[in-house]
Tab-separated table of C-alpha atoms in Angstrom:
chain	number	residue	atom	x	y	z
A	275	MET	CA	49.896	-31.375	-115.332
A	276	LYS	CA	52.558	-33.257	-113.370
A	277	ASP	CA	53.310	-30.153	-111.275
A	278	ASN	CA	49.625	-29.769	-110.417
A	279	ILE	CA	49.445	-33.344	-109.158
A	280	ILE	CA	52.568	-32.896	-107.028
A	281	SER	CA	51.209	-29.621	-105.679
A	282	PHE	CA	47.891	-31.272	-104.816
A	283	PHE	CA	49.522	-34.096	-102.901
A	284	LEU	CA	51.814	-31.693	-101.056
A	285	THR	CA	48.805	-29.604	-100.072
A	286	VAL	CA	46.979	-32.713	-98.797
A	287	ILE	CA	50.047	-33.814	-96.824
A	288	ILE	CA	50.435	-30.358	-95.292
A	289	ILE	CA	46.762	-30.288	-94.311
A	290	LEU	CA	47.054	-33.766	-92.770
A	291	ILE	CA	50.153	-32.734	-90.841
A	292	ILE	CA	48.352	-29.663	-89.545
A	293	LEU	CA	45.297	-31.707	-88.538
A	294	VAL	CA	47.413	-34.361	-86.842
A	295	THR	CA	49.400	-31.676	-85.039
A	296	ILE	CA	46.196	-30.007	-83.847
A	297	ALA	CA	44.740	-33.345	-82.711
A	298	LEU	CA	47.891	-34.323	-80.839
A	299	SER	CA	48.090	-30.889	-79.216
A	300	LEU	CA	44.453	-31.022	-78.113
A	301	ASP	CA	45.063	-34.494	-76.705
A	302	LEU	CA	48.118	-33.330	-74.787
A	303	CYS	CA	46.132	-30.436	-73.379
A	304	GLY	CA	43.372	-32.803	-72.292
A	305	ILE	CA	40.769	-31.155	-74.525
A	306	VAL	CA	40.214	-34.362	-76.540
A	307	SER	CA	41.235	-37.945	-75.895
A	308	LEU	CA	42.962	-39.990	-78.574
A	309	PRO	CA	43.340	-43.778	-78.405
A	310	GLU	CA	46.328	-44.771	-76.271
A	311	LYS	CA	48.258	-46.071	-79.313
A	312	LEU	CA	47.947	-42.690	-81.029
A	313	SER	CA	48.421	-40.414	-78.028
A	314	LEU	CA	51.762	-38.748	-77.354
A	315	LYS	CA	50.953	-38.908	-73.657
A	316	THR	CA	51.942	-42.575	-73.816
A	317	TYR	CA	55.517	-41.484	-74.420
A	318	LEU	CA	55.593	-38.765	-71.786
A	319	ALA	CA	56.115	-39.151	-68.026
A	320	ASN	CA	53.226	-41.027	-66.463
A	321	THR	CA	54.112	-42.637	-63.143
A	322	VAL	CA	52.320	-44.321	-60.282
A	323	GLU	CA	53.705	-43.666	-56.810
A	324	VAL	CA	52.576	-44.263	-53.250
A	325	VAL	CA	52.555	-41.456	-50.720
A	326	GLY	CA	52.398	-41.667	-46.954
A	327	PHE	CA	54.541	-42.760	-44.044
A	328	GLY	CA	57.681	-44.593	-45.149
A	329	ASN	CA	57.485	-46.003	-48.644
A	330	LYS	CA	53.805	-46.704	-48.495
A	331	GLY	CA	50.762	-44.799	-47.345
A	332	GLU	CA	49.951	-47.265	-44.617
A	333	VAL	CA	47.657	-46.343	-41.767
A	334	TYR	CA	48.894	-45.671	-38.260
A	335	TYR	CA	46.450	-46.934	-35.649
A	336	PRO	CA	47.142	-46.903	-31.900
A	337	ASP	CA	48.680	-50.138	-30.648
A	338	TYR	CA	46.933	-50.852	-27.368
A	339	GLU	CA	48.905	-52.903	-24.885
A	340	ALA	CA	47.174	-56.109	-23.860
A	341	THR	CA	48.628	-55.796	-20.365
A	342	GLY	CA	46.398	-52.810	-19.682
A	343	VAL	CA	44.276	-54.596	-17.147
A	344	GLN	CA	43.999	-54.541	-13.383
A	345	ASN	CA	45.308	-57.595	-11.511
A	346	ILE	CA	43.529	-58.026	-8.174
A	347	THR	CA	43.987	-60.676	-5.510
A	348	ILE	CA	40.740	-61.663	-3.755
A	349	VAL	CA	40.925	-63.933	-0.736
A	350	THR	CA	38.198	-65.878	1.038
A	351	ASP	CA	38.836	-66.595	4.721
A	352	ASN	CA	36.013	-68.407	6.484
A	353	ASN	CA	38.141	-69.200	9.516
A	354	ASN	CA	37.953	-65.638	10.805
A	355	PRO	CA	34.517	-64.214	11.638
A	356	GLU	CA	35.512	-60.746	10.566
A	357	ASN	CA	35.950	-61.994	7.006
A	358	ASN	CA	33.093	-62.937	4.730
A	359	ASP	CA	32.960	-64.300	1.189
A	360	ASN	CA	33.488	-60.840	-0.213
A	361	TYR	CA	36.631	-60.060	1.759
A	362	VAL	CA	39.281	-58.365	-0.358
A	363	ASP	CA	42.945	-58.395	0.541
A	364	MET	CA	43.463	-54.694	-0.133
A	365	SER	CA	47.192	-54.973	0.528
A	366	GLN	CA	47.481	-56.799	-2.779
A	367	ILE	CA	45.898	-53.974	-4.738
A	368	ILE	CA	48.235	-51.386	-6.191
A	369	SER	CA	46.402	-48.092	-6.182
A	370	ASN	CA	46.762	-45.700	-9.093
A	371	THR	CA	47.932	-42.423	-7.635
A	372	GLN	CA	50.226	-40.965	-10.251
A	373	THR	CA	48.844	-37.715	-11.618
A	374	PRO	CA	49.555	-37.187	-15.323
A	375	THR	CA	51.966	-34.348	-15.941
A	376	ASN	CA	51.107	-31.224	-17.891
A	377	TYR	CA	47.405	-32.019	-17.880
A	378	SER	CA	44.737	-29.376	-17.774
A	379	ASN	CA	41.054	-30.184	-17.622
A	380	ASP	CA	40.298	-27.705	-20.360
A	381	GLN	CA	43.526	-27.612	-22.358
A	382	GLU	CA	43.145	-27.205	-26.118
A	383	GLN	CA	39.578	-28.466	-26.150
A	384	THR	CA	37.771	-25.591	-27.749
A	385	THR	CA	36.592	-27.648	-30.733
A	386	ILE	CA	34.616	-30.177	-28.708
A	387	VAL	CA	31.209	-31.106	-30.057
A	388	TYR	CA	28.704	-30.980	-27.224
A	389	GLY	CA	25.242	-32.418	-26.890
A	390	ASN	CA	23.894	-35.574	-28.467
A	391	ILE	CA	26.273	-37.308	-30.874
A	392	THR	CA	24.476	-40.548	-31.580
A	393	ASP	CA	24.865	-39.893	-35.310
A	394	ASN	CA	28.450	-41.198	-34.881
A	395	SER	CA	30.043	-37.963	-36.053
A	396	PHE	CA	32.054	-36.879	-33.024
A	397	TYR	CA	35.456	-37.427	-34.621
A	398	TYR	CA	34.235	-36.671	-38.146
A	399	ASN	CA	33.355	-33.159	-37.030
A	400	GLN	CA	36.977	-32.559	-36.018
A	401	LEU	CA	38.409	-33.356	-39.457
A	402	ASP	CA	39.381	-30.769	-42.064
A	403	THR	CA	37.696	-30.687	-45.478
A	404	TYR	CA	40.088	-33.251	-46.945
A	405	GLY	CA	39.666	-35.632	-44.027
A	406	LYS	CA	35.887	-35.366	-44.169
A	407	THR	CA	35.970	-36.155	-47.896
A	408	ILE	CA	38.060	-39.297	-47.336
A	409	TYR	CA	35.952	-40.391	-44.344
A	410	SER	CA	32.654	-39.869	-46.196
A	411	ARG	CA	33.771	-41.658	-49.364
A	412	LEU	CA	35.036	-44.659	-47.416
A	413	TYR	CA	31.877	-44.809	-45.321
A	414	SER	CA	29.649	-44.685	-48.408
A	415	ASN	CA	31.617	-47.636	-49.836
A	416	LEU	CA	31.488	-49.882	-46.777
A	417	ASP	CA	29.531	-52.544	-48.633
A	418	ASN	CA	32.223	-52.664	-51.324
A	419	LEU	CA	35.029	-52.645	-48.753
A	420	LYS	CA	33.644	-55.860	-47.253
A	421	THR	CA	35.190	-57.674	-50.233
A	422	GLY	CA	38.651	-56.819	-48.892
A	423	THR	CA	40.047	-55.889	-52.296
A	424	TYR	CA	37.922	-52.969	-53.469
A	425	SER	CA	39.707	-49.694	-54.272
A	426	VAL	CA	37.910	-46.432	-53.527
A	427	ASP	CA	38.605	-44.015	-56.381
A	428	PHE	CA	38.778	-40.295	-55.571
A	429	GLY	CA	39.781	-39.261	-59.099
A	430	ILE	CA	41.185	-35.722	-59.230
A	431	THR	CA	39.377	-34.629	-56.046
A	432	PHE	CA	42.660	-33.652	-54.398
A	433	ASN	CA	44.489	-32.481	-57.513
A	434	ASP	CA	44.508	-28.795	-56.535
A	435	LEU	CA	45.853	-29.639	-53.067
A	436	LEU	CA	48.654	-31.780	-54.478
A	437	GLN	CA	49.845	-28.944	-56.701
A	438	ASP	CA	51.224	-27.313	-53.531
A	439	ASP	CA	54.671	-28.304	-52.297
A	440	SER	CA	53.298	-29.459	-48.955
A	441	GLY	CA	50.074	-30.871	-50.358
A	442	ASP	CA	51.173	-34.487	-50.056
A	443	VAL	CA	51.895	-34.049	-46.355
A	444	THR	CA	48.539	-32.361	-45.798
A	445	LEU	CA	46.707	-35.148	-47.614
A	446	THR	CA	48.625	-37.914	-45.849
A	447	ASN	CA	47.763	-36.428	-42.456
A	448	ALA	CA	44.133	-36.067	-43.529
A	449	PHE	CA	44.166	-39.725	-44.597
A	450	GLN	CA	45.548	-40.869	-41.244
A	451	LEU	CA	43.091	-38.810	-39.202
A	452	ALA	CA	40.124	-39.793	-41.377
A	453	ILE	CA	40.794	-43.531	-41.028
A	454	ASN	CA	41.135	-43.253	-37.264
A	455	ALA	CA	38.028	-41.060	-36.976
A	456	LEU	CA	36.029	-43.541	-39.045
A	457	LEU	CA	36.907	-46.473	-36.795
A	458	LEU	CA	36.415	-44.489	-33.586
A	459	ASP	CA	33.000	-43.221	-34.710
A	460	HIS	CA	31.904	-46.597	-36.081
A	461	PRO	CA	32.916	-49.611	-33.969
A	462	GLU	CA	30.708	-51.731	-36.225
A	463	ILE	CA	33.499	-51.576	-38.823
A	464	PHE	CA	35.271	-54.504	-37.181
A	465	TYR	CA	36.152	-56.362	-40.364
A	466	LEU	CA	38.808	-54.040	-41.819
A	467	ASP	CA	42.499	-54.233	-41.043
A	468	VAL	CA	43.245	-50.646	-41.962
A	469	THR	CA	46.988	-51.221	-41.593
A	470	LYS	CA	46.677	-53.105	-44.892
A	471	MET	CA	44.940	-50.226	-46.678
A	472	TYR	CA	47.038	-47.783	-48.671
A	473	MET	CA	46.631	-44.433	-50.364
A	474	PHE	CA	47.946	-44.412	-53.913
A	475	THR	CA	48.746	-41.350	-55.994
A	476	GLU	CA	48.810	-41.630	-59.780
A	477	SER	CA	50.502	-38.673	-61.428
A	478	SER	CA	50.049	-37.966	-65.149
A	479	THR	CA	52.269	-35.335	-66.740
A	480	ASN	CA	51.708	-33.506	-70.008
A	481	ILE	CA	52.527	-30.094	-71.413
A	482	ARG	CA	49.880	-28.511	-69.225
A	483	GLY	CA	51.459	-29.869	-66.054
A	484	THR	CA	50.859	-32.790	-63.687
A	485	THR	CA	47.478	-34.170	-62.723
A	486	TYR	CA	47.088	-36.264	-59.573
A	487	LYS	CA	44.538	-38.996	-59.007
A	488	ILE	CA	44.019	-40.639	-55.621
A	489	SER	CA	42.720	-44.063	-54.658
A	490	ILE	CA	42.631	-46.068	-51.435
A	491	GLY	CA	42.800	-49.811	-51.558
A	492	PRO	CA	44.874	-52.966	-51.142
A	493	ASP	CA	48.555	-53.293	-51.925
A	494	ALA	CA	49.182	-55.776	-54.742
A	495	GLY	CA	45.649	-57.106	-54.392
A	496	ILE	CA	46.261	-58.455	-50.874
A	497	SER	CA	43.029	-58.473	-48.861
A	498	TYR	CA	42.658	-55.886	-46.114
A	499	LEU	CA	39.969	-57.848	-44.292
A	500	ALA	CA	40.779	-58.418	-40.641
A	501	GLU	CA	42.035	-61.681	-39.224
A	502	GLY	CA	39.425	-64.427	-39.434
A	503	PHE	CA	37.521	-62.954	-42.389
A	504	GLN	CA	38.283	-64.208	-45.877
A	505	THR	CA	35.251	-63.125	-47.886
A	506	LYS	CA	32.372	-60.693	-47.844
A	507	SER	CA	30.129	-63.609	-46.877
A	508	ASP	CA	32.218	-64.093	-43.722
A	509	VAL	CA	31.660	-60.451	-42.810
A	510	LEU	CA	27.903	-60.621	-43.374
A	511	ILE	CA	27.626	-63.727	-41.193
A	512	ALA	CA	29.612	-62.001	-38.444
A	513	GLU	CA	27.341	-58.949	-38.627
A	514	ASP	CA	24.314	-61.210	-38.182
A	515	GLU	CA	25.922	-62.779	-35.112
A	516	ILE	CA	26.542	-59.369	-33.578
A	517	ASN	CA	23.048	-58.110	-34.349
A	518	THR	CA	21.516	-61.229	-32.774
A	519	ILE	CA	23.418	-60.559	-29.560
A	520	LEU	CA	22.461	-56.882	-29.684
A	521	TYR	CA	18.772	-57.694	-30.148
A	522	SER	CA	18.785	-60.142	-27.245
A	523	LEU	CA	20.578	-57.674	-24.979
A	524	LYS	CA	18.256	-54.777	-25.830
A	525	SER	CA	15.175	-56.891	-25.218
A	526	ASN	CA	16.362	-57.581	-21.654
A	527	LEU	CA	17.189	-53.988	-20.701
A	528	SER	CA	14.946	-51.991	-18.414
A	529	GLY	CA	14.848	-48.797	-16.400
A	530	ASP	CA	16.138	-45.293	-17.039
A	531	THR	CA	19.284	-44.317	-18.935
A	532	TYR	CA	21.556	-44.709	-15.913
A	533	THR	CA	20.183	-48.180	-15.189
A	534	GLN	CA	20.612	-49.285	-18.783
A	535	ILE	CA	24.216	-48.034	-18.880
A	536	LYS	CA	24.884	-49.991	-15.686
A	537	GLN	CA	23.246	-53.126	-17.078
A	538	ILE	CA	25.374	-52.977	-20.222
A	539	HIS	CA	28.497	-52.357	-18.146
A	540	ASP	CA	27.686	-55.438	-16.049
A	541	TYR	CA	26.830	-57.560	-19.100
A	542	LEU	CA	30.217	-56.913	-20.710
A	543	ILE	CA	32.072	-57.640	-17.472
A	544	ASP	CA	30.142	-60.868	-16.957
A	545	THR	CA	30.513	-62.176	-20.511
A	546	ILE	CA	33.963	-61.013	-21.692
A	547	GLU	CA	37.252	-62.514	-20.607
A	548	TYR	CA	40.316	-60.311	-20.886
A	549	ASP	CA	42.664	-61.613	-23.591
A	550	SER	CA	46.040	-61.414	-21.904
A	551	THR	CA	47.752	-63.377	-24.673
A	552	THR	CA	47.359	-60.627	-27.329
A	553	SER	CA	47.552	-63.440	-29.858
A	554	SER	CA	44.550	-62.275	-31.858
A	555	ASP	CA	43.874	-58.949	-33.549
A	556	VAL	CA	40.166	-59.777	-33.286
A	557	SER	CA	40.409	-59.130	-29.545
A	558	HIS	CA	40.753	-55.437	-30.388
A	559	THR	CA	37.343	-55.420	-32.073
A	560	LEU	CA	33.642	-55.404	-31.387
A	561	TYR	CA	33.409	-58.925	-32.800
A	562	GLY	CA	36.033	-60.256	-30.433
A	563	ALA	CA	34.231	-58.770	-27.449
A	564	LEU	CA	30.641	-59.738	-28.240
A	565	VAL	CA	30.998	-62.976	-30.211
A	566	ASN	CA	34.318	-64.540	-29.196
A	567	LYS	CA	33.955	-63.171	-25.645
A	568	TYR	CA	37.672	-62.307	-25.572
A	569	ALA	CA	38.874	-58.715	-25.773
A	570	VAL	CA	41.493	-56.178	-24.782
A	571	CYS	CA	40.744	-52.613	-23.760
A	572	ASP	CA	39.730	-51.209	-27.143
A	573	GLY	CA	37.550	-54.279	-27.750
A	574	TYR	CA	35.698	-53.561	-24.493
A	575	ALA	CA	35.398	-49.872	-25.416
A	576	LYS	CA	34.122	-50.563	-28.933
A	577	ALA	CA	31.520	-53.047	-27.705
A	578	PHE	CA	30.263	-50.586	-25.108
A	579	LYS	CA	30.002	-47.744	-27.634
A	580	PHE	CA	28.293	-49.952	-30.212
A	581	ILE	CA	25.558	-50.968	-27.798
A	582	LEU	CA	25.018	-47.452	-26.450
A	583	ASP	CA	24.913	-46.075	-30.001
A	584	ASN	CA	22.056	-48.449	-30.733
A	585	LEU	CA	20.235	-47.235	-27.627
A	586	GLY	CA	20.605	-43.593	-28.598
A	587	ILE	CA	22.958	-42.865	-25.691
A	588	SER	CA	25.893	-40.600	-26.550
A	589	CYS	CA	29.200	-42.385	-26.111
A	590	VAL	CA	32.718	-41.996	-27.502
A	591	GLU	CA	35.802	-44.178	-27.391
A	592	VAL	CA	38.762	-42.365	-25.844
A	593	CYS	CA	42.426	-43.130	-26.473
A	594	GLY	CA	45.222	-42.360	-24.067
A	595	ILE	CA	47.597	-43.803	-21.530
A	596	ALA	CA	47.025	-45.182	-18.056
A	597	GLN	CA	49.014	-46.613	-15.181
A	598	ASN	CA	47.899	-50.165	-14.504
A	599	SER	CA	47.940	-52.106	-11.256
A	600	SER	CA	51.558	-53.076	-11.789
A	601	GLY	CA	52.570	-49.436	-11.974
A	602	VAL	CA	53.226	-49.623	-15.718
A	603	THR	CA	52.110	-46.732	-17.916
A	604	GLU	CA	50.850	-47.889	-21.308
A	605	SER	CA	48.441	-47.262	-24.148
A	606	HIS	CA	44.828	-47.701	-23.143
A	607	ALA	CA	41.249	-47.104	-24.276
A	608	TRP	CA	38.024	-46.347	-22.426
A	609	ASN	CA	34.743	-44.478	-22.940
A	610	ASP	CA	33.153	-41.131	-22.187
A	611	VAL	CA	29.360	-41.194	-21.790
A	612	LEU	CA	26.837	-38.352	-21.769
A	613	LEU	CA	24.353	-38.668	-18.915
A	614	ASP	CA	21.976	-35.969	-17.674
A	615	GLY	CA	23.798	-33.319	-19.681
A	616	LYS	CA	27.306	-34.097	-18.402
A	617	TRP	CA	30.109	-36.340	-19.618
A	618	TYR	CA	31.538	-39.101	-17.402
A	619	ALA	CA	34.341	-41.620	-17.912
A	620	ILE	CA	33.857	-45.387	-17.837
A	621	ASP	CA	36.693	-47.918	-18.016
A	622	ILE	CA	35.016	-51.295	-18.326
A	623	THR	CA	38.327	-53.085	-18.831
A	624	TRP	CA	39.584	-52.031	-15.431
A	625	ASP	CA	36.199	-52.789	-13.855
A	626	ASP	CA	36.757	-56.359	-15.063
A	627	PRO	CA	40.056	-57.177	-13.321
A	628	ILE	CA	41.920	-60.453	-13.503
A	629	ILE	CA	41.591	-62.184	-10.127
A	630	ILE	CA	44.851	-63.657	-8.932
A	631	GLY	CA	44.611	-66.495	-6.430
A	632	GLY	CA	41.911	-67.160	-3.864
A	633	ASN	CA	38.313	-68.041	-4.577
A	634	GLY	CA	36.593	-64.849	-3.535
A	635	VAL	CA	34.266	-62.664	-5.538
A	636	LEU	CA	34.654	-59.158	-6.830
A	637	THR	CA	33.032	-56.580	-4.583
A	638	ASN	CA	30.888	-53.762	-5.909
A	639	ASP	CA	33.488	-51.232	-4.811
A	640	LEU	CA	35.922	-52.731	-7.293
A	641	ARG	CA	33.339	-53.651	-9.929
A	642	TYR	CA	32.360	-49.989	-10.267
A	643	ASN	CA	35.695	-48.405	-9.434
A	644	TYR	CA	35.842	-46.773	-12.893
A	645	PHE	CA	32.133	-46.388	-13.582
A	646	LEU	CA	30.803	-42.905	-14.463
A	647	LYS	CA	33.766	-41.134	-12.918
A	648	GLY	CA	34.667	-37.461	-12.984
A	649	SER	CA	38.021	-35.883	-13.699
A	650	ASP	CA	38.862	-35.425	-10.008
A	651	THR	CA	39.341	-39.176	-9.599
A	652	PHE	CA	39.612	-40.643	-13.098
A	653	TYR	CA	42.548	-38.564	-14.276
A	654	SER	CA	44.657	-39.680	-11.343
A	655	SER	CA	45.347	-42.833	-13.341
A	656	HIS	CA	44.269	-42.014	-16.916
A	657	GLN	CA	45.518	-39.403	-19.357
A	658	GLU	CA	43.967	-38.631	-22.733
A	659	ASP	CA	46.192	-38.580	-25.796
A	660	GLY	CA	44.539	-37.549	-29.032
A	661	TYR	CA	47.660	-37.198	-31.172
A	662	ILE	CA	47.491	-39.389	-34.264
A	663	VAL	CA	49.921	-37.488	-36.500
A	664	GLU	CA	52.341	-34.657	-35.845
A	665	ASN	CA	50.385	-31.408	-35.454
A	666	GLY	CA	47.154	-33.363	-35.786
A	667	LYS	CA	45.082	-34.511	-32.826
A	668	PHE	CA	41.585	-35.313	-31.633
A	669	ASP	CA	39.917	-33.560	-28.717
A	670	TYR	CA	37.707	-35.428	-26.289
A	671	PRO	CA	34.663	-34.417	-24.248
A	672	ILE	CA	35.387	-32.438	-21.103
A	673	ILE	CA	34.082	-34.732	-18.394
A	674	SER	CA	32.435	-33.580	-15.163
A	675	ASN	CA	34.771	-32.743	-12.309
A	676	SER	CA	32.863	-34.981	-9.933
A	677	SER	CA	31.645	-38.546	-10.431
A	678	TYR	CA	27.999	-39.313	-11.117
């Protein structure tokens, strides 16, 4: 009788051991999920690491030089009859004559998207599958991102990619290009400081291997809202301010497409003052240009694109380098616009020069010196540069050879 009892208990213990072993094995294989206190996965490698440039997956975004503006001296001389109020001392103007080296009008531009692009997808269309996934997920979460602390969870979307030895590099490049494409396509996203957004990789290892989960969000909970915006409410108020200005501007436009483009060009020149102090990051944004009335080159370019987007006129922001009036070559931004089936370049920043000395006025020749220009003249001072990451670049529209 005693032996039977011992045998029974041994049998029960063996069955329990088998069941526990099966349950733990299924949990390790990911077939079932046990509570964390019971799971062996708690005691196996499970790390959180950050991938990207340096020690963190921070975003690279072009740093536009605030000195990228034309300085022009205009002199009024009423003592001489040959001079009128619009006389310009041309000897004080440094012409831009340096031709960019190694530039071809059609070099490596076979992936250009032609035709109407008012759906703000020009740069999106140049991304690979991974970049498009990141771009789309971020764009669909814009309302959440306005909080400044929201993390966009991609789960195991990129797990298969990260199983490859070079998968982390591929994903990091896709992340960089996607962020830049998003901001170039959508100037209305003025409230994010993407240099404070990071891509995190959580790796979980079990007997079946390593599983990678990706998220994009703040580092240590620090807000990634741009300078001047503390809460989502701040962002919503700023959007209302911009939309009020947009509505007023649109209601005063008239004429054909060319005339409207010219009116917007003139409006920005008349209302924006170039921020030569570079003291505010907001000057690089749509908000800085339209609301604060202070901007640098990419602020001008973003404001122009935003307005034209809302008029259904195809426009892209272009990044590159240019030689300014002081003969200095530096980072710069301008726009390409589609008009009557052809692309033309417009540099509103340089059409709004800083007047040095005198009390004259800017002549039309200078006011429209970079308005709807073709490659024959525009590329004598400007050079496109679409490289964001190594072996990863954006192409730009091929503009007309001749000006409009």
